[in-house]
JSON list of C-alpha atoms in Angstrom, two decimals:
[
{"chain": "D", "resi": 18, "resn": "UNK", "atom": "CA", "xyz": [-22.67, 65.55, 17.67]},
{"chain": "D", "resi": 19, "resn": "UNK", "atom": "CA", "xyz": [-25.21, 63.17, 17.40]},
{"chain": "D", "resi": 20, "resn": "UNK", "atom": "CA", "xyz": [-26.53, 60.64, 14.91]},
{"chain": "D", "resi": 21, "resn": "UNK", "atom": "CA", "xyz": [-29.41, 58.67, 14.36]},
{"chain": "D", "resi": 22, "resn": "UNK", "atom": "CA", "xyz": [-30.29, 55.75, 14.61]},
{"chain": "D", "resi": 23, "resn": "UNK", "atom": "CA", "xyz": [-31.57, 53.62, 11.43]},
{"chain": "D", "resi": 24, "resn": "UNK", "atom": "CA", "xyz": [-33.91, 50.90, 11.90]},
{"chain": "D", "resi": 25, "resn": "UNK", "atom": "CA", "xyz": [-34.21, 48.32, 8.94]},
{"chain": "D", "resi": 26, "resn": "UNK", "atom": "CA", "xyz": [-37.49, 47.05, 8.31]},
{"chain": "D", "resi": 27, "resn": "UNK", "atom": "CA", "xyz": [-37.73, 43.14, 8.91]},
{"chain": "D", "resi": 28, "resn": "UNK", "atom": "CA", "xyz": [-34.28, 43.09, 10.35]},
{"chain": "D", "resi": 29, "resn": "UNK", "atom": "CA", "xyz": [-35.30, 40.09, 12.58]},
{"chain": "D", "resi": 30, "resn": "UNK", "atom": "CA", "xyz": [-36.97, 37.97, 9.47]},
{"chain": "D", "resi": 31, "resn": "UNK", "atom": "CA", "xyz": [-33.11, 38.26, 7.93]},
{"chain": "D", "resi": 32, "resn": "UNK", "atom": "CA", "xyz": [-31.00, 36.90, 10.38]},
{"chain": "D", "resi": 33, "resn": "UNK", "atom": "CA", "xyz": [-31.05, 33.21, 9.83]},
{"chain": "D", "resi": 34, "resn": "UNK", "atom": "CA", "xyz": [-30.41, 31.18, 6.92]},
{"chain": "D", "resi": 35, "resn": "UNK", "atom": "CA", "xyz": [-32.52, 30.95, 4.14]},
{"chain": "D", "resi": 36, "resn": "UNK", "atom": "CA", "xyz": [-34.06, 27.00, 3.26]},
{"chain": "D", "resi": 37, "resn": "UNK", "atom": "CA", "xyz": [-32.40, 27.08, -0.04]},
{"chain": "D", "resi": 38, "resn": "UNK", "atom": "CA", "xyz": [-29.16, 27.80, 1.88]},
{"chain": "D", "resi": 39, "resn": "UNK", "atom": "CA", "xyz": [-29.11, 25.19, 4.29]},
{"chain": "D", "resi": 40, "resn": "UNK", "atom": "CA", "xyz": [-29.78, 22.69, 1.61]},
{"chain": "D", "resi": 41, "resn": "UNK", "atom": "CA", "xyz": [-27.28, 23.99, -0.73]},
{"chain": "D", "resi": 42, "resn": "UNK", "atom": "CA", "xyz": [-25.15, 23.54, 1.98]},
{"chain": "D", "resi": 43, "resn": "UNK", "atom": "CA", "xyz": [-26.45, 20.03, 2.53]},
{"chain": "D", "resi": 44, "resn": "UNK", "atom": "CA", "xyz": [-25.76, 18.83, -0.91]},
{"chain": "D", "resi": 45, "resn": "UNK", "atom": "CA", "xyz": [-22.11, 20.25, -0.98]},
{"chain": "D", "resi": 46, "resn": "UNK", "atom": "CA", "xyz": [-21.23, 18.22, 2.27]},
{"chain": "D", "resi": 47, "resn": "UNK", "atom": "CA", "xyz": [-22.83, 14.72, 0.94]},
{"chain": "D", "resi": 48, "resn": "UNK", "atom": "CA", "xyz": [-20.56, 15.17, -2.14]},
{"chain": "D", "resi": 49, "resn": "UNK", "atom": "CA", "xyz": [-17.30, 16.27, 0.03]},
{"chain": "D", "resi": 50, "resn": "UNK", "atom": "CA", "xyz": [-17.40, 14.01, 3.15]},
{"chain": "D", "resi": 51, "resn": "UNK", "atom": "CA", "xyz": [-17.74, 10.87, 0.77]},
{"chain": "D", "resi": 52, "resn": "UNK", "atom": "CA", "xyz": [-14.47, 12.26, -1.04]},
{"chain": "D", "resi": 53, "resn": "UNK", "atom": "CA", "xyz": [-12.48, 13.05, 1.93]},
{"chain": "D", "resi": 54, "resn": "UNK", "atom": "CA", "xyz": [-13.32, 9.28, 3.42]},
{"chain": "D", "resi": 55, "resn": "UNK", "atom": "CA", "xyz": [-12.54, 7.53, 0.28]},
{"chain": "D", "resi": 56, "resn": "UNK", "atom": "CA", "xyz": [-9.16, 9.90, 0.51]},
{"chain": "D", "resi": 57, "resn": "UNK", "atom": "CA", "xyz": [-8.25, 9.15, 3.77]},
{"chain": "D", "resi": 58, "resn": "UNK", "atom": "CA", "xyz": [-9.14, 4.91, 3.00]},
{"chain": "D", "resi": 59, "resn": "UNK", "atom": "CA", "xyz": [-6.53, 5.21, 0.24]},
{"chain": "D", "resi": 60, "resn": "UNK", "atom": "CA", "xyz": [-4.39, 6.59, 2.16]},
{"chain": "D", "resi": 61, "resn": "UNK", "atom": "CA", "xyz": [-4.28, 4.36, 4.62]},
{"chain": "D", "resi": 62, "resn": "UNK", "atom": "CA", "xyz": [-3.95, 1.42, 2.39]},
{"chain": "D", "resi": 63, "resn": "UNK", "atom": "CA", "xyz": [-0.95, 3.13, 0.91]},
{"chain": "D", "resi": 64, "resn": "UNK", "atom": "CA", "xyz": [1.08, 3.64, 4.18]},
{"chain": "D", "resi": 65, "resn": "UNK", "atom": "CA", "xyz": [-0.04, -0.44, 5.29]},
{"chain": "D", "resi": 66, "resn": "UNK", "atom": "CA", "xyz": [0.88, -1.83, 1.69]},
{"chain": "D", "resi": 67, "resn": "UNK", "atom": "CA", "xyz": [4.11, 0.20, 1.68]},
{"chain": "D", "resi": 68, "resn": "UNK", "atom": "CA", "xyz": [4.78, -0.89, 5.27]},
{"chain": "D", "resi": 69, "resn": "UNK", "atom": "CA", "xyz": [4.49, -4.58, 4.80]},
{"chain": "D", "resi": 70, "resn": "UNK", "atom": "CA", "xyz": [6.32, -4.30, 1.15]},
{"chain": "D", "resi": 71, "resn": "UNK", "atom": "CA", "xyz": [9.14, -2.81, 3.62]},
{"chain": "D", "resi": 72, "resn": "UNK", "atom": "CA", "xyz": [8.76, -6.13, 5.89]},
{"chain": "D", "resi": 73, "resn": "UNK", "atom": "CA", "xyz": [8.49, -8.63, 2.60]},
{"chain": "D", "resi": 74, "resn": "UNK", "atom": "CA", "xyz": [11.24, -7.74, 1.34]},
{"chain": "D", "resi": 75, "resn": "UNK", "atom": "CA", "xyz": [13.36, -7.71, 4.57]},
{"chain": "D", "resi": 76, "resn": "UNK", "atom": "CA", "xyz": [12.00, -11.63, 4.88]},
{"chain": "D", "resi": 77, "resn": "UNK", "atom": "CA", "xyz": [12.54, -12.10, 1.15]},
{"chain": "D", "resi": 78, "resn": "UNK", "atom": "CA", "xyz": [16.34, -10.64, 1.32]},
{"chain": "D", "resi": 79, "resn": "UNK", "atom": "CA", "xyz": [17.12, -12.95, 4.35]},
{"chain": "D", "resi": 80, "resn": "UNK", "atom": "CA", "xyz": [15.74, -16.08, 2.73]},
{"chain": "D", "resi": 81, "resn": "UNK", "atom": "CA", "xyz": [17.93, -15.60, -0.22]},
{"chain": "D", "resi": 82, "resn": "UNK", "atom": "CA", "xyz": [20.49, -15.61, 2.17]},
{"chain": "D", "resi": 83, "resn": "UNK", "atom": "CA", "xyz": [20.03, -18.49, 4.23]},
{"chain": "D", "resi": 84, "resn": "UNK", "atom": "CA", "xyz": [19.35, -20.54, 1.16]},
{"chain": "D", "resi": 85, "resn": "UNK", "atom": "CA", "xyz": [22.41, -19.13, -0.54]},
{"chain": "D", "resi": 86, "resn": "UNK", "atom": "CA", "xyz": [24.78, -20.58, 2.97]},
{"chain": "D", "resi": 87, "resn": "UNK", "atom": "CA", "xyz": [22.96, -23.72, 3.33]},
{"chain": "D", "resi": 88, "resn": "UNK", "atom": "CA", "xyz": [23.62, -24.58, 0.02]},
{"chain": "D", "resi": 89, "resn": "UNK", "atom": "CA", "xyz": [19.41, -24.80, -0.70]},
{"chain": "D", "resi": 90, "resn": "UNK", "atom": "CA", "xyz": [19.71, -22.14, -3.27]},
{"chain": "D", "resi": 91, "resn": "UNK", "atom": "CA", "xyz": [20.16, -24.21, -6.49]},
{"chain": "D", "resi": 92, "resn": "UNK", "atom": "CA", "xyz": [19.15, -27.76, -5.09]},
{"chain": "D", "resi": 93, "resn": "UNK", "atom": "CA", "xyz": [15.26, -27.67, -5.46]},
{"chain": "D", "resi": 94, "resn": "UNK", "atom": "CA", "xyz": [12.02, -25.43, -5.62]},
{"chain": "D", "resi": 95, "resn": "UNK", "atom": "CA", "xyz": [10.95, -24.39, -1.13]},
{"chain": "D", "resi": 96, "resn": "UNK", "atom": "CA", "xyz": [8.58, -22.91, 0.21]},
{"chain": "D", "resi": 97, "resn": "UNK", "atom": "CA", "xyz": [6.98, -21.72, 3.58]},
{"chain": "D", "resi": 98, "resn": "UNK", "atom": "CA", "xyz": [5.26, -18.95, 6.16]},
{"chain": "D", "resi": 99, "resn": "UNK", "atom": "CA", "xyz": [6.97, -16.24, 7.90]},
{"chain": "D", "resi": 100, "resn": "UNK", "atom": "CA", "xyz": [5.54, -14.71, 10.79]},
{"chain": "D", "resi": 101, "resn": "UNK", "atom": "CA", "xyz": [7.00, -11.10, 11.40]},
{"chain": "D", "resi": 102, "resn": "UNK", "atom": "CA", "xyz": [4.80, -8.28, 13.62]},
{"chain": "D", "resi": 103, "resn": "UNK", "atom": "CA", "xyz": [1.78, -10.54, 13.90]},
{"chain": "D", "resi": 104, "resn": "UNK", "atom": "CA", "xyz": [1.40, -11.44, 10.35]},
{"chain": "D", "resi": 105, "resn": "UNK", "atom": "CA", "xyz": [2.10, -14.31, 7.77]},
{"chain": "D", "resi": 106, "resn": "UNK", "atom": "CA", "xyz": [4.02, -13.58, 5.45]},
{"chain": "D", "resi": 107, "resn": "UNK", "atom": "CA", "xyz": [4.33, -16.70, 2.46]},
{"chain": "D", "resi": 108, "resn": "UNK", "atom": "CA", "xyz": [7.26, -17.04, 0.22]},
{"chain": "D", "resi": 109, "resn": "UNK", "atom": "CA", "xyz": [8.51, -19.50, -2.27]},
{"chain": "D", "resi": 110, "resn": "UNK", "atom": "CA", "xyz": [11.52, -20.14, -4.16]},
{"chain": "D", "resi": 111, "resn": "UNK", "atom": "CA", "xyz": [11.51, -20.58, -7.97]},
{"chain": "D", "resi": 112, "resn": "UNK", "atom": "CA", "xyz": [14.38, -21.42, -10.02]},
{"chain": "D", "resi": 113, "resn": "UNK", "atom": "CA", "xyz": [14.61, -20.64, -14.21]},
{"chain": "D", "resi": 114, "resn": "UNK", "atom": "CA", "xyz": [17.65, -20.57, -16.48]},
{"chain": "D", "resi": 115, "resn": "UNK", "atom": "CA", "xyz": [18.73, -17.34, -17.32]},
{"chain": "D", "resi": 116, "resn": "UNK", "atom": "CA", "xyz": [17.93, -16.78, -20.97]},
{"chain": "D", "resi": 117, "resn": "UNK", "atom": "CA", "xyz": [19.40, -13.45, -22.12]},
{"chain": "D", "resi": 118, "resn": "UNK", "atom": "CA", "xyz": [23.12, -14.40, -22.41]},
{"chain": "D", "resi": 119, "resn": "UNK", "atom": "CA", "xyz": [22.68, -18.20, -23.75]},
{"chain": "D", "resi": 120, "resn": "UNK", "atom": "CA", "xyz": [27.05, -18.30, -23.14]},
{"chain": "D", "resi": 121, "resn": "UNK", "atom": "CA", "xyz": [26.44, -18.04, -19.64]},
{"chain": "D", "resi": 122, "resn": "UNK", "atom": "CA", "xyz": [25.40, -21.07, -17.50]},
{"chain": "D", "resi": 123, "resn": "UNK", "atom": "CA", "xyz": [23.36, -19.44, -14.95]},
{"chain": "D", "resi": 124, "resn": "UNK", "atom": "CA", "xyz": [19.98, -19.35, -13.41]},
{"chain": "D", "resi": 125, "resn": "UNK", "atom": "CA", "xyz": [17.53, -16.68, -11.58]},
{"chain": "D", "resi": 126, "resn": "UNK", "atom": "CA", "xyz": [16.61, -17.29, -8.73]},
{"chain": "D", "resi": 127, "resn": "UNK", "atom": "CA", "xyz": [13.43, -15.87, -7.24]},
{"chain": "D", "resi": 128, "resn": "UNK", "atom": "CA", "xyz": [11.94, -15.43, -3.17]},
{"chain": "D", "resi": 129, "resn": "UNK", "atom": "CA", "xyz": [8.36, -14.67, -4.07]},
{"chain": "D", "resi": 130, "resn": "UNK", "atom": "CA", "xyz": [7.07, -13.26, -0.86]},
{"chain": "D", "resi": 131, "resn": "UNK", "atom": "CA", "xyz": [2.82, -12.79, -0.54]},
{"chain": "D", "resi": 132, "resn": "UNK", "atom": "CA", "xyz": [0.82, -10.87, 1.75]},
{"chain": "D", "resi": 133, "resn": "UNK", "atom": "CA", "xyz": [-2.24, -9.06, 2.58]},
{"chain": "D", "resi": 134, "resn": "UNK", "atom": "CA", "xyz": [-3.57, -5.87, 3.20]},
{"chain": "D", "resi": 135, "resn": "UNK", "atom": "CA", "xyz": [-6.92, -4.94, 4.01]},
{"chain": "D", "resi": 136, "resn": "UNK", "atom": "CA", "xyz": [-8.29, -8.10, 2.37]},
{"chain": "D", "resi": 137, "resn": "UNK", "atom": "CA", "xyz": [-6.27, -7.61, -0.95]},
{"chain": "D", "resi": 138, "resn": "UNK", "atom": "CA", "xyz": [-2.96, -9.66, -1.89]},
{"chain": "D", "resi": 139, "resn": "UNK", "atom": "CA", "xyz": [0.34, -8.49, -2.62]},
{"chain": "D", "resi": 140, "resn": "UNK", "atom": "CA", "xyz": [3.48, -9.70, -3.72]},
{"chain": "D", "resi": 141, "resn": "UNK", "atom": "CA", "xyz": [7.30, -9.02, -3.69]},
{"chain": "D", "resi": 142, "resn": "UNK", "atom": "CA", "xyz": [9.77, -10.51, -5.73]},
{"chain": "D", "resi": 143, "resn": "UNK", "atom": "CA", "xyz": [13.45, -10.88, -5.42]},
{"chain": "D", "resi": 144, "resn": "UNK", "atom": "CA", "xyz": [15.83, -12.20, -7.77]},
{"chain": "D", "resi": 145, "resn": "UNK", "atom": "CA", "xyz": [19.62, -13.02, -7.81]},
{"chain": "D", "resi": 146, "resn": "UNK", "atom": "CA", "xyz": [22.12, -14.67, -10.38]},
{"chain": "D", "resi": 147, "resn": "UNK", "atom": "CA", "xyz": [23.29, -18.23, -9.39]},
{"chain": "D", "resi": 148, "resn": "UNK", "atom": "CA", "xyz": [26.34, -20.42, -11.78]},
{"chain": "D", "resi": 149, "resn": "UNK", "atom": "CA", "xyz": [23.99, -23.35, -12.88]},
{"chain": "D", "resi": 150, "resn": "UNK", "atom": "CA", "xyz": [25.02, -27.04, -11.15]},
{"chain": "D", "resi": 151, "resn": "UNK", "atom": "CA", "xyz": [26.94, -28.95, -13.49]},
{"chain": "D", "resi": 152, "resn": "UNK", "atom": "CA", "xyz": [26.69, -32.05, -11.62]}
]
């Protein structure tokens, strides 16, 4: 059995793209590569913010503590710079009666730690319940 053969007419002229293709094709990848950066920036601000938020409040926690031992903890308002993993990390302490059980004699205590990440600030707070000095 045999068949034939069909030749189309201008089969040559049709197999490339069309202007109006290319350009439509154009257009669609200036509006989706800007997208997928901007994605991709956020997302890599999220993972550094939640990574240092991880090492503030490691610094903040251990602060509290020393203070706590030393016996710093109620005695005044401190302050100073941390340097974990190649970064400064700030903190200071704040100290402010507690107000919602006026029986109580005790005060909040507060490690405010600040940061950066890629040129924006951050902060992390930690707070614990201290008996007030009666002195």
């Amino acid at each position: 059995m045999k068949f034939k053969q069909f030749h189309r007419r201008g089969a040559k002229s049709r197999a490339g793209f069309t202007l109006a293709e290319v350009l439509a094709a154009m257009v669609f990848m200036a509006i989706v590569i800007p997208v997928a950066v901007e994605g991709l920036r956020i997302a890599s601000l999220a993972g550094e913010v939640a990574q240092r938020k991880m090492v503030a409040a490691r610094i903040g926690n251990e602060i509290l503590n020393e203070l706590k031992v030393t016996g710093k903890l109620n005695s005044a308002s401190e302050r100073g710079v941390v340097r974990a993993q190649g970064l400064d990390y700030s903190w200071s302490l704040q100290i402010a009666p507690w107000t919602e059980d006026a029986l109580s004699q005790m005060n909040v205590d507060t490690v405010k730690v600040n940061f950066s990440a890629q040129g924006r600030p951050y902060e992390v707070d930690l707070s614990t319940l201290t008996p007030q000095n009666t002195l």
